[in-house]
């Protein structure tokens, strides 16, 4: 079979999509990427052509134009759960309908990256919508490939794999989450290799197959294996996490999803782990596919470096930092508004005109409350942090000019704002998702 040389990868800057791009390039393909974030696209692959658009909203005509010169199309796009950013029905079903329309009567190879365990009767909306999309592909694109990987482990930490790294790096106490759940994994490298094998024509067209290691392990065993790979000692104590606590946590994470946060603790992730992630690799083997590496073999191939341990330790501090900053600034603004006379007296004692001092206090309270609220919205977090730093510098500058004596105040009203300002730098540096 003739090797095809042009490939289009949907979601090319994502966790799986980026690995597919690299493997396809190594196999000699000319790759074009599709994604909705221009900055993420060119940061990940500045040297490949890009189509920047919302995959969930693209029309059949737009897909026809994008696919016109392509021999291979790989769909590595998707989302875990409905949120302010994502609509599962739109990206997993409606987008597939329009893609199928664009590819009808075409001999172009289409490779769909789905997930092990998809079913129309599944307990999560993610698996149900993925199953609907797969069914559309099987109905309209008979020669298409559908690959269904189990839990994907790769060098990059994103979503559930980032949470797994963070949980494995917890000090002293290990938390047993769903200790009886059985999990199969697949290395990101093996998944990208499987995609490339399909693109090269080494797997029969129309193949729908699960991809995973042969032997499952419990989620607790998986967590301990990750911890060992990270280079941390065994935990001194192990505590089984109660299901009710995970349920409450997932509901809170779902609420944060409406603010733009794609937390790996959302209910879809929790329910998936509760049920386990198992795959049947027999179809892949019958199709001539290779044997995927075991978890231990996957970890041996990944670097367990200092920066890996740093990331794992810092990952859970990001939401704590944002919560702390929000509470600090909201409290500052609300207390200032409630104790208006006391706050104003500080300025009146320094010969400020009453009207101007009232304006400063009310304006400061409003600014504090605004920043404390904005930081909770994912798309405004970086701007809010920059605003916090700017307001703090303005506060210190004005205070130094008009109330210099407060630098020597034993309660340290100026000094204590400096650590808060430095803390606001932390989310700015760690907000990148990919």
CSV table of C-alpha atoms in Angstrom, one decimal:
chain,number,residue,atom,x,y,z
A,1,UNK,CA,0.0,0.0,0.0
A,2,UNK,CA,1.3,3.4,-1.0
A,3,UNK,CA,2.5,5.6,1.9
A,4,UNK,CA,0.5,8.8,2.2
A,5,UNK,CA,2.5,11.8,3.0
A,6,UNK,CA,0.1,14.6,4.1
A,7,UNK,CA,-1.7,14.5,7.5
A,8,UNK,CA,-4.1,16.8,9.3
A,9,UNK,CA,-4.2,16.5,13.1
A,10,UNK,CA,-7.2,17.9,15.0
A,11,UNK,CA,-6.2,19.0,18.5
A,12,UNK,CA,-2.6,19.0,17.4
A,13,UNK,CA,-1.2,20.9,20.4
A,14,UNK,CA,-3.0,18.7,23.0
A,15,UNK,CA,-1.5,15.9,25.1
A,16,UNK,CA,-2.2,13.2,22.6
A,17,UNK,CA,-2.3,15.3,19.4
A,18,UNK,CA,1.2,16.7,20.0
A,19,UNK,CA,2.6,13.2,20.3
A,20,UNK,CA,0.9,12.2,17.1
A,21,UNK,CA,2.4,15.1,15.2
A,22,UNK,CA,5.9,14.2,16.3
A,23,UNK,CA,5.5,10.5,15.3
A,24,UNK,CA,3.9,11.3,12.0
A,25,UNK,CA,6.7,13.8,11.2
A,26,UNK,CA,9.3,11.1,12.1
A,27,UNK,CA,7.5,8.8,9.7
A,28,UNK,CA,7.8,11.3,6.8
A,29,UNK,CA,4.4,12.9,6.9
A,30,UNK,CA,3.9,16.6,6.2
A,31,UNK,CA,1.6,17.6,9.1
A,32,UNK,CA,-0.9,20.4,9.4
A,33,UNK,CA,-2.4,21.2,12.8
A,34,UNK,CA,-6.0,22.3,13.7
A,35,UNK,CA,-6.8,24.0,17.0
A,36,UNK,CA,-8.7,26.9,18.5
A,37,UNK,CA,-5.9,28.6,20.5
A,38,UNK,CA,-3.4,30.4,18.3
A,39,UNK,CA,-1.0,31.0,21.1
A,40,UNK,CA,-1.0,27.3,22.2
A,41,UNK,CA,-0.7,26.2,18.6
A,42,UNK,CA,2.4,28.2,17.7
A,43,UNK,CA,4.0,27.7,21.1
A,44,UNK,CA,3.8,24.0,20.7
A,45,UNK,CA,4.7,23.7,17.0
A,46,UNK,CA,5.8,27.0,15.5
A,47,UNK,CA,7.1,25.4,12.3
A,48,UNK,CA,4.0,23.6,11.0
A,49,UNK,CA,1.0,25.1,9.2
A,50,UNK,CA,-2.1,25.7,11.3
A,51,UNK,CA,-5.8,26.2,10.9
A,52,UNK,CA,-7.1,28.1,13.9
A,53,UNK,CA,-10.8,27.5,14.5
A,54,UNK,CA,-13.2,26.1,17.0
A,55,UNK,CA,-13.4,22.5,16.1
A,56,UNK,CA,-16.9,22.2,17.7
A,57,UNK,CA,-18.3,25.0,15.5
A,58,UNK,CA,-16.5,24.4,12.1
A,59,UNK,CA,-18.8,23.8,9.2
A,60,UNK,CA,-18.7,20.9,6.7
A,61,UNK,CA,-17.5,23.4,4.1
A,62,UNK,CA,-14.6,24.5,6.3
A,63,UNK,CA,-13.6,20.9,6.9
A,64,UNK,CA,-13.7,20.2,3.2
A,65,UNK,CA,-11.3,23.0,2.6
A,66,UNK,CA,-9.0,21.9,5.4
A,67,UNK,CA,-9.0,18.3,4.3
A,68,UNK,CA,-8.7,19.0,0.6
A,69,UNK,CA,-4.9,18.3,0.3
A,70,UNK,CA,-4.7,15.8,3.1
A,71,UNK,CA,-4.4,12.0,2.8
A,72,UNK,CA,-4.7,11.3,6.5
A,73,UNK,CA,-6.9,13.0,9.1
A,74,UNK,CA,-6.4,12.2,12.8
A,75,UNK,CA,-9.0,13.4,15.3
A,76,UNK,CA,-7.2,13.9,18.6
A,77,UNK,CA,-9.6,16.6,19.8
A,78,UNK,CA,-12.0,16.2,22.7
A,79,UNK,CA,-13.0,17.3,26.1
A,80,UNK,CA,-13.6,15.5,29.4
A,81,UNK,CA,-16.7,17.3,30.7
A,82,UNK,CA,-19.1,20.1,29.8
A,83,UNK,CA,-17.8,23.5,31.1
A,84,UNK,CA,-17.6,27.2,30.3
A,85,UNK,CA,-15.1,26.2,27.5
A,86,UNK,CA,-16.4,22.9,26.3
A,87,UNK,CA,-19.7,21.4,25.0
A,88,UNK,CA,-19.3,17.6,24.8
A,89,UNK,CA,-22.2,17.1,22.4
A,90,UNK,CA,-20.8,19.8,20.1
A,91,UNK,CA,-17.3,18.5,19.9
A,92,UNK,CA,-17.9,14.7,20.2
A,93,UNK,CA,-21.0,14.4,18.1
A,94,UNK,CA,-22.0,17.4,16.1
A,95,UNK,CA,-18.4,18.1,14.9
A,96,UNK,CA,-18.1,14.4,13.9
A,97,UNK,CA,-21.4,14.7,11.9
A,98,UNK,CA,-19.9,17.6,9.9
A,99,UNK,CA,-16.6,15.9,9.5
A,100,UNK,CA,-18.3,12.8,8.1
A,101,UNK,CA,-20.3,15.0,5.7
A,102,UNK,CA,-17.0,16.6,4.5
A,103,UNK,CA,-15.4,13.2,4.0
A,104,UNK,CA,-18.3,11.4,2.3
A,105,UNK,CA,-17.3,9.6,-1.0
A,106,UNK,CA,-13.6,10.2,0.0
A,107,UNK,CA,-10.9,7.6,0.2
A,108,UNK,CA,-8.9,9.7,2.8
A,109,UNK,CA,-8.0,7.8,5.9
A,110,UNK,CA,-9.7,9.0,9.0
A,111,UNK,CA,-8.3,8.0,12.5
A,112,UNK,CA,-10.5,8.7,15.5
A,113,UNK,CA,-8.9,8.6,18.9
A,114,UNK,CA,-11.7,7.6,21.3
A,115,UNK,CA,-11.5,5.9,24.7
A,116,UNK,CA,-11.6,2.5,26.2
A,117,UNK,CA,-15.0,1.8,27.8
A,118,UNK,CA,-17.2,4.0,25.6
A,119,UNK,CA,-20.8,3.0,25.5
A,120,UNK,CA,-24.2,4.5,24.8
A,121,UNK,CA,-25.2,3.3,28.2
A,122,UNK,CA,-22.1,4.5,30.1
A,123,UNK,CA,-22.5,6.3,33.3
A,124,UNK,CA,-20.7,9.5,32.2
A,125,UNK,CA,-21.6,12.0,29.5
A,126,UNK,CA,-18.0,11.8,28.1
A,127,UNK,CA,-18.3,8.1,27.3
A,128,UNK,CA,-21.8,8.4,25.9
A,129,UNK,CA,-21.0,11.3,23.6
A,130,UNK,CA,-17.7,9.6,22.5
A,131,UNK,CA,-19.8,6.4,21.7
A,132,UNK,CA,-22.2,8.5,19.6
A,133,UNK,CA,-19.3,10.0,17.6
A,134,UNK,CA,-17.8,6.5,17.1
A,135,UNK,CA,-21.1,5.2,15.9
A,136,UNK,CA,-21.4,8.0,13.3
A,137,UNK,CA,-18.0,7.2,12.0
A,138,UNK,CA,-18.7,3.5,11.7
A,139,UNK,CA,-21.9,4.3,9.8
A,140,UNK,CA,-20.6,6.9,7.4
A,141,UNK,CA,-16.8,6.2,7.1
A,142,UNK,CA,-16.5,2.4,6.8
A,143,UNK,CA,-12.8,2.6,6.2
A,144,UNK,CA,-12.0,4.7,9.2
A,145,UNK,CA,-9.9,3.6,12.2
A,146,UNK,CA,-11.2,4.0,15.7
A,147,UNK,CA,-8.6,3.6,18.4
A,148,UNK,CA,-9.7,3.4,22.0
A,149,UNK,CA,-6.8,3.9,24.5
A,150,UNK,CA,-6.9,3.1,28.2
A,151,UNK,CA,-5.3,5.6,30.7
A,152,UNK,CA,-2.6,7.3,28.8
A,153,UNK,CA,0.8,7.9,30.5
A,154,UNK,CA,3.3,10.3,29.0
A,155,UNK,CA,6.1,12.6,29.7
A,156,UNK,CA,3.8,15.6,29.8
A,157,UNK,CA,1.6,16.1,32.8
A,158,UNK,CA,-2.0,17.1,31.9
A,159,UNK,CA,-5.4,16.6,33.5
A,160,UNK,CA,-5.8,13.2,35.2
A,161,UNK,CA,-2.1,12.3,34.7
A,162,UNK,CA,-1.1,15.5,36.4
A,163,UNK,CA,-3.4,14.8,39.3
A,164,UNK,CA,-1.9,11.3,39.5
A,165,UNK,CA,1.6,12.7,39.7
A,166,UNK,CA,0.5,15.1,42.4
A,167,UNK,CA,-1.3,12.5,44.5
A,168,UNK,CA,1.8,10.2,44.3
A,169,UNK,CA,4.0,13.0,45.6
A,170,UNK,CA,2.0,13.7,48.7
A,171,UNK,CA,4.3,13.7,51.8
A,172,UNK,CA,4.1,11.1,54.6
A,173,UNK,CA,0.6,9.9,54.0
A,174,UNK,CA,-0.7,8.0,51.0
A,175,UNK,CA,-4.4,8.4,50.2
A,176,UNK,CA,-6.0,5.2,48.8
A,177,UNK,CA,-8.5,6.3,46.2
A,178,UNK,CA,-10.8,3.5,45.0
A,179,UNK,CA,-8.2,0.9,46.0
A,180,UNK,CA,-10.2,-1.9,44.3
A,181,UNK,CA,-10.6,-0.2,40.9
A,182,UNK,CA,-8.6,-1.9,38.1
A,183,UNK,CA,-6.7,0.2,35.7
A,184,UNK,CA,-5.0,-0.5,32.4
A,185,UNK,CA,-2.5,2.0,31.0
A,186,UNK,CA,-0.9,2.7,27.7
A,187,UNK,CA,2.2,4.8,27.1
A,188,UNK,CA,1.6,8.0,25.0
A,189,UNK,CA,4.4,6.8,22.8
A,190,UNK,CA,2.6,3.5,22.0
A,191,UNK,CA,-0.6,5.4,21.3
A,192,UNK,CA,1.1,7.7,18.8
A,193,UNK,CA,2.9,4.7,17.3
A,194,UNK,CA,-0.5,3.0,16.8
A,195,UNK,CA,-1.8,6.1,15.0
A,196,UNK,CA,1.2,6.1,12.8
A,197,UNK,CA,0.8,2.4,11.9
A,198,UNK,CA,-2.8,3.1,10.9
A,199,UNK,CA,-1.7,6.1,8.9
A,200,UNK,CA,0.9,4.1,7.1
A,201,UNK,CA,-1.6,1.4,6.1
A,202,UNK,CA,-0.1,-1.3,8.3
A,203,UNK,CA,-3.4,-2.0,10.0
A,204,UNK,CA,-6.5,-3.1,8.1
A,205,UNK,CA,-8.9,-0.2,7.3
A,206,UNK,CA,-12.1,-0.2,9.3
A,207,UNK,CA,-10.4,-1.5,12.5
A,208,UNK,CA,-11.9,-0.5,15.8
A,209,UNK,CA,-9.7,-1.6,18.7
A,210,UNK,CA,-8.8,-1.0,22.3
A,211,UNK,CA,-5.2,-0.1,23.1
A,212,UNK,CA,-3.6,-0.9,26.5
A,213,UNK,CA,-1.1,-2.9,28.4
A,214,UNK,CA,-2.0,-6.5,28.9
A,215,UNK,CA,-2.2,-6.7,32.7
A,216,UNK,CA,-4.3,-4.3,34.8
A,217,UNK,CA,-3.4,-3.1,38.3
A,218,UNK,CA,-5.4,-1.4,41.1
A,219,UNK,CA,-5.4,2.3,41.2
A,220,UNK,CA,-3.5,2.1,44.5
A,221,UNK,CA,-0.8,0.0,42.8
A,222,UNK,CA,-0.6,2.5,40.0
A,223,UNK,CA,-0.2,5.4,42.4
A,224,UNK,CA,2.6,3.6,44.3
A,225,UNK,CA,4.3,2.8,41.0
A,226,UNK,CA,4.3,6.5,40.0
A,227,UNK,CA,5.6,7.5,43.4
A,228,UNK,CA,8.5,5.0,43.1
A,229,UNK,CA,9.3,6.3,39.6
A,230,UNK,CA,9.3,9.9,41.0
A,231,UNK,CA,12.0,8.8,43.4
A,232,UNK,CA,10.1,9.3,46.6
A,233,UNK,CA,10.3,6.8,49.5
A,234,UNK,CA,7.3,4.7,50.4
A,235,UNK,CA,4.6,6.4,52.5
A,236,UNK,CA,4.7,5.9,56.3
A,237,UNK,CA,1.0,5.6,56.5
A,238,UNK,CA,-1.9,4.8,54.1
A,239,UNK,CA,-5.4,6.1,54.5
A,240,UNK,CA,-8.4,5.0,52.5
A,241,UNK,CA,-10.2,8.1,51.1
A,242,UNK,CA,-14.0,7.9,51.8
A,243,UNK,CA,-16.2,7.9,48.7
A,244,UNK,CA,-18.4,10.7,50.1
A,245,UNK,CA,-15.3,13.0,50.3
A,246,UNK,CA,-14.5,12.3,46.7
A,247,UNK,CA,-18.1,13.0,45.7
A,248,UNK,CA,-18.1,16.3,47.5
A,249,UNK,CA,-14.8,17.3,45.9
A,250,UNK,CA,-16.0,16.3,42.4
A,251,UNK,CA,-19.2,18.4,42.8
A,252,UNK,CA,-17.1,21.4,43.8
A,253,UNK,CA,-14.8,20.8,40.9
A,254,UNK,CA,-17.8,20.7,38.6
A,255,UNK,CA,-18.9,24.1,39.9
A,256,UNK,CA,-15.4,25.5,39.1
A,257,UNK,CA,-15.8,24.1,35.6
A,258,UNK,CA,-18.4,26.8,35.0
A,259,UNK,CA,-15.7,29.4,35.8
A,260,UNK,CA,-13.5,27.9,33.2
A,261,UNK,CA,-11.3,25.5,35.3
A,262,UNK,CA,-10.8,22.1,33.8
A,263,UNK,CA,-10.1,20.3,37.1
A,264,UNK,CA,-9.1,16.7,36.9
A,265,UNK,CA,-11.2,16.2,40.0
A,266,UNK,CA,-14.5,16.7,38.1
A,267,UNK,CA,-17.1,14.0,38.4
A,268,UNK,CA,-16.3,12.4,35.1
A,269,UNK,CA,-12.8,11.6,36.2
A,270,UNK,CA,-13.9,10.4,39.6
A,271,UNK,CA,-16.7,8.2,38.2
A,272,UNK,CA,-14.2,6.8,35.6
A,273,UNK,CA,-11.7,5.9,38.3
A,274,UNK,CA,-14.5,4.4,40.5
A,275,UNK,CA,-15.6,2.1,37.7
A,276,UNK,CA,-12.0,1.3,36.5
A,277,UNK,CA,-10.4,1.5,33.1
A,278,UNK,CA,-10.2,-1.8,31.3
A,279,UNK,CA,-9.6,-2.7,27.7
A,280,UNK,CA,-9.8,-5.7,25.4
A,281,UNK,CA,-6.7,-5.8,23.2
A,282,UNK,CA,-7.6,-8.9,21.3
A,283,UNK,CA,-8.9,-7.0,18.2
A,284,UNK,CA,-5.8,-4.9,18.0
A,285,UNK,CA,-3.6,-8.0,18.1
A,286,UNK,CA,-5.7,-9.8,15.4
A,287,UNK,CA,-5.3,-6.7,13.2
A,288,UNK,CA,-1.5,-7.1,13.4
A,289,UNK,CA,-0.9,-4.5,16.1
A,290,UNK,CA,2.1,-4.6,18.4
A,291,UNK,CA,2.0,-5.4,22.1
A,292,UNK,CA,1.8,-2.2,24.1
A,293,UNK,CA,4.4,-1.7,26.9
A,294,UNK,CA,3.4,-2.4,30.5
A,295,UNK,CA,3.2,0.4,33.1
A,296,UNK,CA,6.7,-0.5,34.4
A,297,UNK,CA,8.2,-0.4,30.9
A,298,UNK,CA,6.5,2.9,30.3
A,299,UNK,CA,7.9,4.4,33.4
A,300,UNK,CA,11.4,3.2,32.7
A,301,UNK,CA,11.3,5.1,29.4
A,302,UNK,CA,10.2,8.4,31.1
A,303,UNK,CA,12.6,10.8,32.9
A,304,UNK,CA,12.0,10.9,36.6
A,305,UNK,CA,13.9,14.2,37.1
A,306,UNK,CA,14.0,17.0,39.6
A,307,UNK,CA,11.6,19.1,37.6
A,308,UNK,CA,9.2,16.2,37.6
A,309,UNK,CA,9.2,16.2,41.4
A,310,UNK,CA,8.9,19.9,41.6
A,311,UNK,CA,5.9,19.9,39.4
A,312,UNK,CA,4.2,17.1,41.4
A,313,UNK,CA,4.7,19.0,44.6
A,314,UNK,CA,3.5,22.4,43.2
A,315,UNK,CA,0.5,21.2,41.3
A,316,UNK,CA,-1.9,21.1,44.2
A,317,UNK,CA,-0.6,24.4,45.5
A,318,UNK,CA,-1.9,26.3,42.5
A,319,UNK,CA,-5.6,26.0,43.4
A,320,UNK,CA,-4.8,26.6,47.1
A,321,UNK,CA,-2.9,29.8,46.1
A,322,UNK,CA,-5.8,31.1,44.0
A,323,UNK,CA,-8.3,30.4,46.8
A,324,UNK,CA,-6.0,32.1,49.3
A,325,UNK,CA,-5.5,35.2,47.1
A,326,UNK,CA,-9.2,35.4,46.5
A,327,UNK,CA,-10.1,35.2,50.2
A,328,UNK,CA,-7.4,37.7,51.1
A,329,UNK,CA,-8.5,40.4,48.6
A,330,UNK,CA,-12.2,39.8,49.2
A,331,UNK,CA,-11.8,40.0,52.9
A,332,UNK,CA,-9.7,43.2,52.5
A,333,UNK,CA,-12.3,44.9,50.4
A,334,UNK,CA,-15.3,43.8,52.4
A,335,UNK,CA,-13.7,44.7,55.8
A,336,UNK,CA,-12.7,48.1,54.4
A,337,UNK,CA,-16.2,48.7,53.2
A,338,UNK,CA,-17.8,47.6,56.5
A,339,UNK,CA,-15.3,49.6,58.7
A,340,UNK,CA,-15.5,52.6,56.5
A,341,UNK,CA,-15.0,55.2,59.2
A,342,UNK,CA,-12.0,53.4,60.8
A,343,UNK,CA,-10.4,53.1,57.4
A,344,UNK,CA,-11.1,56.7,56.5
A,345,UNK,CA,-9.7,57.9,59.8
A,346,UNK,CA,-6.2,56.7,58.8
A,347,UNK,CA,-6.2,59.2,56.0
A,348,UNK,CA,-8.0,62.0,57.9
A,349,UNK,CA,-5.3,61.8,60.6
A,350,UNK,CA,-2.8,62.7,57.8
A,351,UNK,CA,-4.7,65.8,56.7
A,352,UNK,CA,-6.5,64.2,53.7
A,353,UNK,CA,-9.7,66.1,52.7
A,354,UNK,CA,-12.8,64.1,53.8
A,355,UNK,CA,-14.2,63.7,50.3
A,356,UNK,CA,-10.9,62.5,48.9
A,357,UNK,CA,-10.3,60.1,51.8
A,358,UNK,CA,-13.8,58.6,51.3
A,359,UNK,CA,-13.1,58.2,47.6
A,360,UNK,CA,-9.8,56.4,48.3
A,361,UNK,CA,-11.3,54.0,50.8
A,362,UNK,CA,-14.4,53.2,48.7
A,363,UNK,CA,-12.3,52.9,45.5
A,364,UNK,CA,-9.8,50.6,47.3
A,365,UNK,CA,-12.5,48.4,48.6
A,366,UNK,CA,-14.1,48.1,45.2
A,367,UNK,CA,-10.8,47.3,43.6
A,368,UNK,CA,-10.0,44.6,46.2
A,369,UNK,CA,-13.4,43.0,45.8
A,370,UNK,CA,-13.2,43.1,42.0
A,371,UNK,CA,-9.7,41.5,42.0
A,372,UNK,CA,-10.7,38.9,44.5
A,373,UNK,CA,-13.7,37.9,42.4
A,374,UNK,CA,-12.0,38.0,39.0
A,375,UNK,CA,-9.2,35.7,40.0
A,376,UNK,CA,-11.7,32.9,40.4
A,377,UNK,CA,-12.6,33.0,36.6
A,378,UNK,CA,-10.0,31.1,34.6
A,379,UNK,CA,-9.8,33.5,31.7
A,380,UNK,CA,-9.3,36.5,34.1
A,381,UNK,CA,-6.9,34.9,36.6
A,382,UNK,CA,-3.7,36.2,35.0
A,383,UNK,CA,-5.1,39.7,34.6
A,384,UNK,CA,-6.4,39.7,38.2
A,385,UNK,CA,-2.9,38.7,39.5
A,386,UNK,CA,-1.3,41.4,37.6
A,387,UNK,CA,-3.9,43.8,39.0
A,388,UNK,CA,-3.1,42.6,42.5
A,389,UNK,CA,0.6,43.3,42.0
A,390,UNK,CA,-0.2,46.8,40.5
A,391,UNK,CA,-2.6,47.7,43.3
A,392,UNK,CA,-0.2,46.6,46.0
A,393,UNK,CA,2.7,48.6,44.4
A,394,UNK,CA,0.4,51.6,44.2
A,395,UNK,CA,-0.7,51.1,47.8
A,396,UNK,CA,3.0,50.9,49.0
A,397,UNK,CA,4.0,53.9,46.9
A,398,UNK,CA,1.2,56.1,48.1
A,399,UNK,CA,1.7,55.0,51.6
A,400,UNK,CA,5.4,55.7,51.5
A,401,UNK,CA,4.6,59.3,50.4
A,402,UNK,CA,1.7,60.1,52.7
A,403,UNK,CA,2.0,57.7,55.6
A,404,UNK,CA,5.6,56.8,55.9
A,405,UNK,CA,5.3,56.1,59.6
A,406,UNK,CA,3.3,52.9,58.9
A,407,UNK,CA,6.5,51.2,57.7
A,408,UNK,CA,7.5,51.1,61.4
A,409,UNK,CA,4.1,50.0,62.6
A,410,UNK,CA,4.5,46.9,64.8
A,411,UNK,CA,1.6,45.1,63.0
A,412,UNK,CA,3.4,45.6,59.7
A,413,UNK,CA,0.5,46.8,57.4
A,414,UNK,CA,3.0,47.5,54.6
A,415,UNK,CA,5.4,44.7,55.1
A,416,UNK,CA,2.7,42.0,55.1
A,417,UNK,CA,1.5,43.0,51.6
A,418,UNK,CA,4.8,42.1,50.1
A,419,UNK,CA,4.5,38.3,50.5
A,420,UNK,CA,0.9,38.6,49.1
A,421,UNK,CA,2.3,40.4,46.1
A,422,UNK,CA,4.9,37.8,45.5
A,423,UNK,CA,2.3,35.1,45.9
A,424,UNK,CA,0.3,36.6,43.1
A,425,UNK,CA,3.2,35.9,40.7
A,426,UNK,CA,2.8,32.1,41.3
A,427,UNK,CA,-0.5,31.7,39.3
A,428,UNK,CA,0.9,33.9,36.5
A,429,UNK,CA,3.8,31.5,36.0
A,430,UNK,CA,1.8,28.2,36.4
A,431,UNK,CA,-1.4,28.9,34.5
A,432,UNK,CA,-0.4,27.2,31.3
A,433,UNK,CA,-2.6,24.1,30.7
A,434,UNK,CA,-0.5,22.5,27.9
